[in-house]
Amino acid sequence: MERVPILKIGQVLLVSIQIDLQDQTVLALQEDLADRIVRTGARGVIIDITAVDIVDSFIGRMFATIASMSRLMDAETVVVGMRPAVAITLVELGLSLGGVRTALDLEKGMRLLGAPLPAIAPGAVDAP
């Protein structure tokens, strides 16, 4: 089973989902994230779902569960990069993701959490 990487950026943990989510993968992510919040004292969690094409009711409920769990450990959760099809599916499934803040991209998610954006050296990123 693949694990979803959890990166630490200052006081924020970044979960970038780049794989197809299976039920076991999401359950492992929930445990891994709870452990990392405790070990790092993170104040925020960003779940980047830019690469996620499809969600089912279980995955949607797990996002809400992860946000509730994080809040209980004093870390706010923001989901970023939600595609329109994913949003439509969540609404059709009746999942409101209560307590989960959303942002269009990682930069806006970091701002919602009041986290400073990491400085990028000039020339480190190719211009479009």
mmCIF file of N, CA and C in Angstrom, residues 2-7 14-22 25 29 46-53 63 80-81 83 106:
data_model
loop_
_atom_site.group_PDB
_atom_site.id
_atom_site.type_symbol
_atom_site.label_atom_id
_atom_site.label_comp_id
_atom_site.label_asym_id
_atom_site.label_seq_id
_atom_site.Cartn_x
_atom_site.Cartn_y
_atom_site.Cartn_z
ATOM 1 N N GLU A 2 0.556 2.177 -0.888
ATOM 2 C CA GLU A 2 1.280 3.442 -0.939
ATOM 3 C C GLU A 2 0.829 4.325 0.210
ATOM 4 N N ARG A 3 1.750 5.172 0.683
ATOM 5 C CA ARG A 3 1.432 6.133 1.733
ATOM 6 C C ARG A 3 1.472 7.524 1.122
ATOM 7 N N VAL A 4 0.638 8.388 1.618
ATOM 8 C CA VAL A 4 0.610 9.771 1.166
ATOM 9 C C VAL A 4 1.659 10.542 1.967
ATOM 10 N N PRO A 5 2.581 11.225 1.274
ATOM 11 C CA PRO A 5 3.612 11.970 2.006
ATOM 12 C C PRO A 5 3.025 13.175 2.739
ATOM 13 N N ILE A 6 3.612 13.473 3.885
ATOM 14 C CA ILE A 6 3.213 14.630 4.694
ATOM 15 C C ILE A 6 4.461 15.480 4.883
ATOM 16 N N LEU A 7 4.441 16.692 4.333
ATOM 17 C CA LEU A 7 5.581 17.600 4.410
ATOM 18 C C LEU A 7 5.320 18.677 5.446
ATOM 19 N N LEU A 14 1.707 19.799 5.022
ATOM 20 C CA LEU A 14 1.148 19.752 3.680
ATOM 21 C C LEU A 14 0.991 18.301 3.252
ATOM 22 N N VAL A 15 -0.240 17.946 2.940
ATOM 23 C CA VAL A 15 -0.562 16.609 2.449
ATOM 24 C C VAL A 15 -0.919 16.775 0.974
ATOM 25 N N SER A 16 -0.040 16.326 0.092
ATOM 26 C CA SER A 16 -0.277 16.451 -1.341
ATOM 27 C C SER A 16 -0.633 15.075 -1.888
ATOM 28 N N ILE A 17 -1.885 14.906 -2.240
ATOM 29 C CA ILE A 17 -2.368 13.608 -2.690
ATOM 30 C C ILE A 17 -2.112 13.489 -4.190
ATOM 31 N N GLN A 18 -1.199 12.600 -4.540
ATOM 32 C CA GLN A 18 -0.794 12.404 -5.934
ATOM 33 C C GLN A 18 -1.089 10.994 -6.426
ATOM 34 N N ILE A 19 -1.798 10.209 -5.642
ATOM 35 C CA ILE A 19 -2.097 8.825 -5.992
ATOM 36 C C ILE A 19 -3.602 8.605 -5.942
ATOM 37 N N ASP A 20 -4.040 7.505 -6.554
ATOM 38 C CA ASP A 20 -5.451 7.136 -6.443
ATOM 39 C C ASP A 20 -5.734 6.741 -5.003
ATOM 40 N N LEU A 21 -6.772 7.326 -4.443
ATOM 41 C CA LEU A 21 -7.108 7.062 -3.047
ATOM 42 C C LEU A 21 -7.938 5.797 -2.914
ATOM 43 N N GLN A 22 -7.425 4.884 -2.140
ATOM 44 C CA GLN A 22 -8.154 3.680 -1.768
ATOM 45 C C GLN A 22 -8.541 3.850 -0.303
ATOM 46 N N THR A 25 -5.655 3.488 2.068
ATOM 47 C CA THR A 25 -4.702 4.594 1.967
ATOM 48 C C THR A 25 -5.185 5.782 2.799
ATOM 49 N N LEU A 29 -3.518 7.474 6.044
ATOM 50 C CA LEU A 29 -3.240 8.911 6.068
ATOM 51 C C LEU A 29 -3.776 9.534 7.355
ATOM 52 N N ILE A 46 -2.803 21.440 5.387
ATOM 53 C CA ILE A 46 -3.325 21.691 4.048
ATOM 54 C C ILE A 46 -3.362 20.366 3.315
ATOM 55 N N ILE A 47 -4.538 20.037 2.799
ATOM 56 C CA ILE A 47 -4.695 18.825 1.995
ATOM 57 C C ILE A 47 -4.877 19.279 0.552
ATOM 58 N N ASP A 48 -3.865 19.015 -0.272
ATOM 59 C CA ASP A 48 -3.886 19.414 -1.676
ATOM 60 C C ASP A 48 -4.455 18.270 -2.503
ATOM 61 N N ILE A 49 -5.647 18.489 -3.065
ATOM 62 C CA ILE A 49 -6.303 17.441 -3.847
ATOM 63 C C ILE A 49 -6.348 17.806 -5.333
ATOM 64 N N THR A 50 -5.403 18.626 -5.771
ATOM 65 C CA THR A 50 -5.359 19.045 -7.168
ATOM 66 C C THR A 50 -5.357 17.857 -8.117
ATOM 67 N N ALA A 51 -4.648 16.783 -7.769
ATOM 68 C CA ALA A 51 -4.531 15.615 -8.649
ATOM 69 C C ALA A 51 -5.669 14.612 -8.476
ATOM 70 N N VAL A 52 -6.613 14.888 -7.581
ATOM 71 C CA VAL A 52 -7.719 13.954 -7.333
ATOM 72 C C VAL A 52 -8.840 14.219 -8.335
ATOM 73 N N ASP A 53 -9.150 13.181 -9.125
ATOM 74 C CA ASP A 53 -10.199 13.308 -10.144
ATOM 75 C C ASP A 53 -11.569 12.894 -9.631
ATOM 76 N N PHE A 63 -12.249 13.091 4.597
ATOM 77 C CA PHE A 63 -11.727 14.454 4.617
ATOM 78 C C PHE A 63 -12.332 15.227 5.788
ATOM 79 N N VAL A 80 -7.217 22.322 -0.550
ATOM 80 C CA VAL A 80 -6.933 23.184 -1.696
ATOM 81 C C VAL A 80 -6.954 22.378 -2.990
ATOM 82 N N GLY A 81 -7.218 23.084 -4.088
ATOM 83 C CA GLY A 81 -7.131 22.480 -5.405
ATOM 84 C C GLY A 81 -8.296 21.603 -5.805
ATOM 85 N N ARG A 83 -11.203 20.248 -7.764
ATOM 86 C CA ARG A 83 -11.702 20.382 -9.135
ATOM 87 C C ARG A 83 -13.223 20.500 -9.121
ATOM 88 N N LEU A 106 -2.629 26.317 -3.269
ATOM 89 C CA LEU A 106 -1.788 26.214 -2.080
ATOM 90 C C LEU A 106 -1.469 27.589 -1.487
#
